[in-house]
mmCIF file of C-alpha atoms in Angstrom:
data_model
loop_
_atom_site.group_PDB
_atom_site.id
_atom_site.type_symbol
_atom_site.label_atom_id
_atom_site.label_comp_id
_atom_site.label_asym_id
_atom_site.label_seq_id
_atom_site.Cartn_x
_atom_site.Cartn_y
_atom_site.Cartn_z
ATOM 1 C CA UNK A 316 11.702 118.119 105.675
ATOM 2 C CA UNK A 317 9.944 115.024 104.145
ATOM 3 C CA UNK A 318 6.512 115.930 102.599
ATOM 4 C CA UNK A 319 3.792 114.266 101.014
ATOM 5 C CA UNK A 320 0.841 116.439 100.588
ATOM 6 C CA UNK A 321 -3.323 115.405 99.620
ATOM 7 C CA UNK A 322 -5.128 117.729 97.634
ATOM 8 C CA UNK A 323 -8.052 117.297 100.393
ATOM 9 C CA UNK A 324 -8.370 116.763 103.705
ATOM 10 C CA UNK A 325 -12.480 116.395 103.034
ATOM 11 C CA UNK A 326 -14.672 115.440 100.146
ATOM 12 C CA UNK A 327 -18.394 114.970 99.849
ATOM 13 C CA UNK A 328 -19.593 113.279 96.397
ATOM 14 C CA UNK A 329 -22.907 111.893 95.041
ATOM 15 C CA UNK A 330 -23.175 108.025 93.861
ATOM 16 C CA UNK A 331 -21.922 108.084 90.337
ATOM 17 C CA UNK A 332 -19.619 111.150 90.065
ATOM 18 C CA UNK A 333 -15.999 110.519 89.327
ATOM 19 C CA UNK A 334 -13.547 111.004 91.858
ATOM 20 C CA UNK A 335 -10.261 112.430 91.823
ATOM 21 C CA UNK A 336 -7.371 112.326 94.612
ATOM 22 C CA UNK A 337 -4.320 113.914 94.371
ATOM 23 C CA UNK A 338 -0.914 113.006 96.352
ATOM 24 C CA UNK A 339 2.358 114.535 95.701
ATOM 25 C CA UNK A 340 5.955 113.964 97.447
ATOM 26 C CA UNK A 341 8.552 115.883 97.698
ATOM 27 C CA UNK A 342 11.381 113.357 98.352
ATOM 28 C CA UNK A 343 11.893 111.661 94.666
ATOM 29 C CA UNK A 344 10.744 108.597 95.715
ATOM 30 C CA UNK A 345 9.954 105.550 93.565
ATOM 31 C CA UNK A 346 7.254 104.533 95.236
ATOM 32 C CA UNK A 347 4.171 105.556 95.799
ATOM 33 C CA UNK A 348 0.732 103.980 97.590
ATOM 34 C CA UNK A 349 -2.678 104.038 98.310
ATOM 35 C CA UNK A 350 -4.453 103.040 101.465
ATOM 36 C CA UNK A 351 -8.420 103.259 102.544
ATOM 37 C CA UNK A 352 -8.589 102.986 105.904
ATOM 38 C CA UNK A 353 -11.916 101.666 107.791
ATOM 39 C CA UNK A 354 -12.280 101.108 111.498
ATOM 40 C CA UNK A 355 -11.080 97.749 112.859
ATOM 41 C CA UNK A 356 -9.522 96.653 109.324
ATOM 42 C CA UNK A 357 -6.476 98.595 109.209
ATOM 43 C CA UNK A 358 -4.888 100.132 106.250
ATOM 44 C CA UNK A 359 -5.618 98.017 103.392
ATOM 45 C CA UNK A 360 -3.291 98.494 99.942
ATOM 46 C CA UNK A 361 -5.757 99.499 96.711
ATOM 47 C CA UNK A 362 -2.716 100.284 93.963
ATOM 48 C CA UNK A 363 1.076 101.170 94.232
ATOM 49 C CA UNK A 364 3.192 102.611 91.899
ATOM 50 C CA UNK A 365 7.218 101.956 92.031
ATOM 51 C CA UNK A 366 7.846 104.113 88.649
ATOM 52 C CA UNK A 367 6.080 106.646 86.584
ATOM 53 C CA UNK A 368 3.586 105.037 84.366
ATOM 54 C CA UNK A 369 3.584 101.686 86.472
ATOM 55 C CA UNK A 370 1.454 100.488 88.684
ATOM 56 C CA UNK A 371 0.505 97.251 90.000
ATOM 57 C CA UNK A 372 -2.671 96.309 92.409
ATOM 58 C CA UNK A 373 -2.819 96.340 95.838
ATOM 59 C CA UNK A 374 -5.496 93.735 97.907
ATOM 60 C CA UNK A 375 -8.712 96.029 97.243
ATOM 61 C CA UNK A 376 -7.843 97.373 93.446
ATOM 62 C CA UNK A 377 -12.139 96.861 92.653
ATOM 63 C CA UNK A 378 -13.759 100.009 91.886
ATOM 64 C CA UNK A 379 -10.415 102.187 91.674
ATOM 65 C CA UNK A 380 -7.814 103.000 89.041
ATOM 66 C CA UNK A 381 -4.450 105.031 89.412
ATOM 67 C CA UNK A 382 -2.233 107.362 87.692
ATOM 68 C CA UNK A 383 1.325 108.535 87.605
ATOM 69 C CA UNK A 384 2.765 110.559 84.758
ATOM 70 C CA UNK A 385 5.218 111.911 87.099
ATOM 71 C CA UNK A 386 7.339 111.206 89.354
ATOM 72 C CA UNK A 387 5.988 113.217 92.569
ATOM 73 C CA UNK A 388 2.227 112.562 91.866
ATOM 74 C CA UNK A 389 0.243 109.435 92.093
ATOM 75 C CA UNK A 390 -3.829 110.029 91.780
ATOM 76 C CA UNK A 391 -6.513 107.816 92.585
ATOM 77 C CA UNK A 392 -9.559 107.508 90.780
ATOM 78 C CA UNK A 393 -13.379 106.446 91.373
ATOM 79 C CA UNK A 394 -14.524 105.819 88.334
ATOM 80 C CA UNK A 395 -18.079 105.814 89.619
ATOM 81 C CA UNK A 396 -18.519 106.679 93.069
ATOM 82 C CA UNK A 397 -20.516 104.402 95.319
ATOM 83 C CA UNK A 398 -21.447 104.468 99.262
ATOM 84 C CA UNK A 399 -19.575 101.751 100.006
ATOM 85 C CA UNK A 400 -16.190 103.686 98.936
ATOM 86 C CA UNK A 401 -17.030 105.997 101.981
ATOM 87 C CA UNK A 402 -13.584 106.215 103.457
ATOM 88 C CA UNK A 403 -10.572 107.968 104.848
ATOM 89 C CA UNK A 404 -7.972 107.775 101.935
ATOM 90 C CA UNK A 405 -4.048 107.863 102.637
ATOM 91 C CA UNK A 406 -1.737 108.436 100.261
ATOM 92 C CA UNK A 407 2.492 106.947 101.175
ATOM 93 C CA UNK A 408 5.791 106.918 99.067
ATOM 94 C CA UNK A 409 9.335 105.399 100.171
ATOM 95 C CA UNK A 410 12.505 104.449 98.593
ATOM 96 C CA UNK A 411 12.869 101.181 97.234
ATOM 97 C CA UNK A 412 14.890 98.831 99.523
ATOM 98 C CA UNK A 413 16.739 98.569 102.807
ATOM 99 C CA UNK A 414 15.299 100.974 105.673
ATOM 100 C CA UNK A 415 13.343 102.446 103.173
ATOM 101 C CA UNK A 416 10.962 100.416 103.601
ATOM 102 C CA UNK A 417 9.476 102.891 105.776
ATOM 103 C CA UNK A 418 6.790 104.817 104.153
ATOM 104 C CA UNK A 419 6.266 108.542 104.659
ATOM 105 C CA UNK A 420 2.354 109.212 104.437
ATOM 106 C CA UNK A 421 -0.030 112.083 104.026
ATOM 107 C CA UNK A 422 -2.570 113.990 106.311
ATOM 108 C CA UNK A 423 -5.482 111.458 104.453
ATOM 109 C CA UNK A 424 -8.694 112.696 102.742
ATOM 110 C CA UNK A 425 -11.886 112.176 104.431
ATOM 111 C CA UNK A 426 -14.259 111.249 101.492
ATOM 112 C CA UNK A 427 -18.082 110.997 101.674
ATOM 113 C CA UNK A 428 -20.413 109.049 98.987
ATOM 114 C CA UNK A 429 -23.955 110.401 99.462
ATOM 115 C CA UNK B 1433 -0.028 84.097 104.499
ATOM 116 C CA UNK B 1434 2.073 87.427 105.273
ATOM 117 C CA UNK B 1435 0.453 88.896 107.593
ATOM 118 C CA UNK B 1436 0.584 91.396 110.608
ATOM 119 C CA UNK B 1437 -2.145 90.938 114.029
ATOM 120 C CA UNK B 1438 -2.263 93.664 116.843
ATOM 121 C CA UNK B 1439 -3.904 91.522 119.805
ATOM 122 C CA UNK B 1440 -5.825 94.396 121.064
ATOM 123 C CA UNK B 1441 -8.261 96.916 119.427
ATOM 124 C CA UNK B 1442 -8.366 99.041 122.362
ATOM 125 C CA UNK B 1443 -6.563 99.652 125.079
ATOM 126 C CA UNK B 1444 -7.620 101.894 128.224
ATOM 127 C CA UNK B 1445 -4.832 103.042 130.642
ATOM 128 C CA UNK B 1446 -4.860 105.935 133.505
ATOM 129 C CA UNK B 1447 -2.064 108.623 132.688
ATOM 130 C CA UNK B 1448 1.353 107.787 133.970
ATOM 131 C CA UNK B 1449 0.723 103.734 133.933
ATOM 132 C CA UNK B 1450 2.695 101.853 131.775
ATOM 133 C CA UNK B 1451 1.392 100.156 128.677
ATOM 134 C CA UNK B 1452 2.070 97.772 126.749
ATOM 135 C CA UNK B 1453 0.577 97.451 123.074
ATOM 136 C CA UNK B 1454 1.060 93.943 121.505
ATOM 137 C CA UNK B 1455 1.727 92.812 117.801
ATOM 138 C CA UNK B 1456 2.908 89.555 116.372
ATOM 139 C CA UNK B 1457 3.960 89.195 112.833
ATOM 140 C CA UNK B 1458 3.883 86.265 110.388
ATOM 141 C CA UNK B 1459 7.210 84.484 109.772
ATOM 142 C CA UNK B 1460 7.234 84.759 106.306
ATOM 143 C CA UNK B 1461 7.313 88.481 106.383
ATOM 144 C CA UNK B 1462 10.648 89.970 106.224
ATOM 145 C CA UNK B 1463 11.767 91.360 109.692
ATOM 146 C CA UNK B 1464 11.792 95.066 109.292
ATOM 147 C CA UNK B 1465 9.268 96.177 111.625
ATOM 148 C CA UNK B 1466 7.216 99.321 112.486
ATOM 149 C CA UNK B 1467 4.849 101.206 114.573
ATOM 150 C CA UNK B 1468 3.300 104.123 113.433
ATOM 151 C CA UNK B 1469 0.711 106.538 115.374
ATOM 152 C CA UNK B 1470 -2.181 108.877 113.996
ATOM 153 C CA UNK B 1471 -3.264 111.330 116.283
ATOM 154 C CA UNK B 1472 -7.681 112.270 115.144
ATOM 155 C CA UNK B 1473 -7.524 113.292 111.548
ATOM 156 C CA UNK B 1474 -3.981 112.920 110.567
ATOM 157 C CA UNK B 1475 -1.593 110.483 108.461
ATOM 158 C CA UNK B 1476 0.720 107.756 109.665
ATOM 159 C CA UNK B 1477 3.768 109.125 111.803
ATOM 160 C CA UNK B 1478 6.938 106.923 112.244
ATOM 161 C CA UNK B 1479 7.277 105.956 115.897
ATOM 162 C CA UNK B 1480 10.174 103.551 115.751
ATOM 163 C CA UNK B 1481 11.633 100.722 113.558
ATOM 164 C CA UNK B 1482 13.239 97.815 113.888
ATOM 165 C CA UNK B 1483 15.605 97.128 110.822
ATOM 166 C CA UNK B 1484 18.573 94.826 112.708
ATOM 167 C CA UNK B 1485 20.595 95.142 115.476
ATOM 168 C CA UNK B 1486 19.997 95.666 119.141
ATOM 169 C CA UNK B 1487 16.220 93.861 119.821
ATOM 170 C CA UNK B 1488 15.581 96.929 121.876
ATOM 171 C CA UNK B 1489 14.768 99.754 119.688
ATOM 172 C CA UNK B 1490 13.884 103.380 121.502
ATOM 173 C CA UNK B 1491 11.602 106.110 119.465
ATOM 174 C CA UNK B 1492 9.866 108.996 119.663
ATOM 175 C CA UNK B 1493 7.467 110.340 122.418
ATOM 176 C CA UNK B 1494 9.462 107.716 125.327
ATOM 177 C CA UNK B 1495 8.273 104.420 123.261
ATOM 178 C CA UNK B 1496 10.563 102.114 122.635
ATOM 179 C CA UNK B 1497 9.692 98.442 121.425
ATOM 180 C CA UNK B 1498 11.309 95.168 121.609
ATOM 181 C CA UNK B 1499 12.119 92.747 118.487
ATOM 182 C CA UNK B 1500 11.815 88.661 119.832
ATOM 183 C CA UNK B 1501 12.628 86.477 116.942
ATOM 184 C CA UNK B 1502 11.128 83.079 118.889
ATOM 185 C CA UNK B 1503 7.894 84.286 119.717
ATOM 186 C CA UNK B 1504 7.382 86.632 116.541
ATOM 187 C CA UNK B 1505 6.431 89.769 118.163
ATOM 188 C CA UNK B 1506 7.296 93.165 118.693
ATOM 189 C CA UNK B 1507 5.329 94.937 121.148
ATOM 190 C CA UNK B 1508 5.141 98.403 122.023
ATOM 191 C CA UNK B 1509 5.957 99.872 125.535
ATOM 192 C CA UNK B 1510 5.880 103.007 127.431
ATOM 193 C CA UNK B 1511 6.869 103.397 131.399
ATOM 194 C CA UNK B 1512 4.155 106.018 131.628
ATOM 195 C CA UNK B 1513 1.476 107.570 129.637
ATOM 196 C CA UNK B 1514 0.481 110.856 129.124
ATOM 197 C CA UNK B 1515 -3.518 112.101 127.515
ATOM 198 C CA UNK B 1516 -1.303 113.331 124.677
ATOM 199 C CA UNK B 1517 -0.794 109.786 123.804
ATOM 200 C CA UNK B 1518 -4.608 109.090 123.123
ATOM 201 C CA UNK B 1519 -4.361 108.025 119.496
ATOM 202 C CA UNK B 1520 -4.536 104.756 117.320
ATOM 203 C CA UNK B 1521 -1.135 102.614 116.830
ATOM 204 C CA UNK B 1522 -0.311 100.804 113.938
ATOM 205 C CA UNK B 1523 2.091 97.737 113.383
ATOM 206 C CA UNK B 1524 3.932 97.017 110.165
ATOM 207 C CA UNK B 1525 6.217 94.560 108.590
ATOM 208 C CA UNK B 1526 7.793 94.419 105.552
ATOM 209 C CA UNK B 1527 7.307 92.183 102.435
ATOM 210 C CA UNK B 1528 10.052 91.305 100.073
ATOM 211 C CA UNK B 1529 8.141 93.388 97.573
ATOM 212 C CA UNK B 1530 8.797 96.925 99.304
ATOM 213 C CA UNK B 1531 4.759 96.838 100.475
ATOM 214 C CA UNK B 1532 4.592 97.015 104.345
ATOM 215 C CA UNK B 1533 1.815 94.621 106.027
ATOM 216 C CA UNK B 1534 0.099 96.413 108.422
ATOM 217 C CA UNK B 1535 -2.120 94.943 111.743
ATOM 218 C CA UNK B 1536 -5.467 96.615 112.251
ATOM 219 C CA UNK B 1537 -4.708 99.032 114.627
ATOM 220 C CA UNK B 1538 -5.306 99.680 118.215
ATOM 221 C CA UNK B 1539 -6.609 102.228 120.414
ATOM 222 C CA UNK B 1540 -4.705 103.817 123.058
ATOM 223 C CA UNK B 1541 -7.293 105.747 125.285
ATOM 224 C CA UNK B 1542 -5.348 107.063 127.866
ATOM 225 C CA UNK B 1543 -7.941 108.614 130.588
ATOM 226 C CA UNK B 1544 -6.702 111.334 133.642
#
């Protein structure tokens, strides 16, 4: 059965720390994503991966970096957490082209910037 | 602009009305379509697709959804609801880059 795990379902951080989110699939896929979702805006696209060791912004890249050394796992980072990165965080990965387009996500991480 | 719009933010229904949830997409984005559902505090789950084909396209759960190419949309419908369906729906299209586009989500609050 498809997978794609987060390392944690909830975080609480102070302003400042650095932030770390892990997301691994079990599917080999290419691709890999990361969505913040906020009421009434949707899911909007901060960095995607389609290989290890690329990566290529998304629409809200500001304030976050990525990285994928291997294939399964693609990690977010907050450099410097702030409040206004208060957030549920979902991590996706598909195959490259046809119907697999669809994207198979994760449970999300609820994360908290005090 | 590619881009994805789900008419309604919220949508309140009785159990066992039908319901209808309504997106339109952009015509510049590539027509492979989606809905996905979160139930509280869970990812995205895959409710049905629309890749080519038959316009009509049955899921999971009794939703099906129907593809029209003229007026850009591809709306969500179920005969009749059940509390278990309380949750938020997403659209999603497809760009040319392997990204999906998705609308901004709506709430189905279905009440007994």
């Amino acid at each position: 059965d498809v997978k794609v795990t987060q390392s944690s379902r909830y975080l609480v951080k102070r302003t400042g720390e650095k932030v770390f989110l892990e997301c691994v699939q079990d599917m080999d896929h290419e691709n890999m994503f990361w969505y913040r979702q906020d009421p009434g805006l949707g899911l909007r696209l901060i960095y995607f991966s389609y290989d290890v060791k690329m990566k290529e912004k998304g629409d809200i890249p500001e304030g976050y970096s990525v990285s994928r050394e291997k294939k399964e796992r693609f990690s977010l980072i907050l450099e410097s957490a702030s409040t206004n990165q208060t957030s549920m965080y979902l991590c996706a990965s598909s195959s490259p082209g046809g119907s697999s387009y669809e994207q198979y996500f994760g449970p999300g991480t609820r994360l908290t910037v005090t | 602009a590619q881009s994805v719009t789900q008419l309604d933010s919220q949508v309140p229904v009785f159990e066992e009305a039908p319901v209808e949830l309504r997106c339109n997409y952009s015509s510049s984005v590539s027509v492979y379509l989606f809905w996905y559902v979160q139930y509280p505090n869970q990812g995205l789950q895959l409710l049905l697709k629309y890749l080519s084909g038959s316009t009509l396209v049955k899921g999971i759960n009794g939703f099906e959804a129907e593809f029209n190419k003229s007026q850009t949309s591809f709306h969500l419908r179920k005969p009749s609801v059940h509390i278990s369906d309380t949750a938020e729906y997403f659209c999603a299209g497809s760009s040319n880059t392997g990204k999906l586009i998705f609308g901004q989500g709506t709430t189905l609050q279905v009440k007994p």
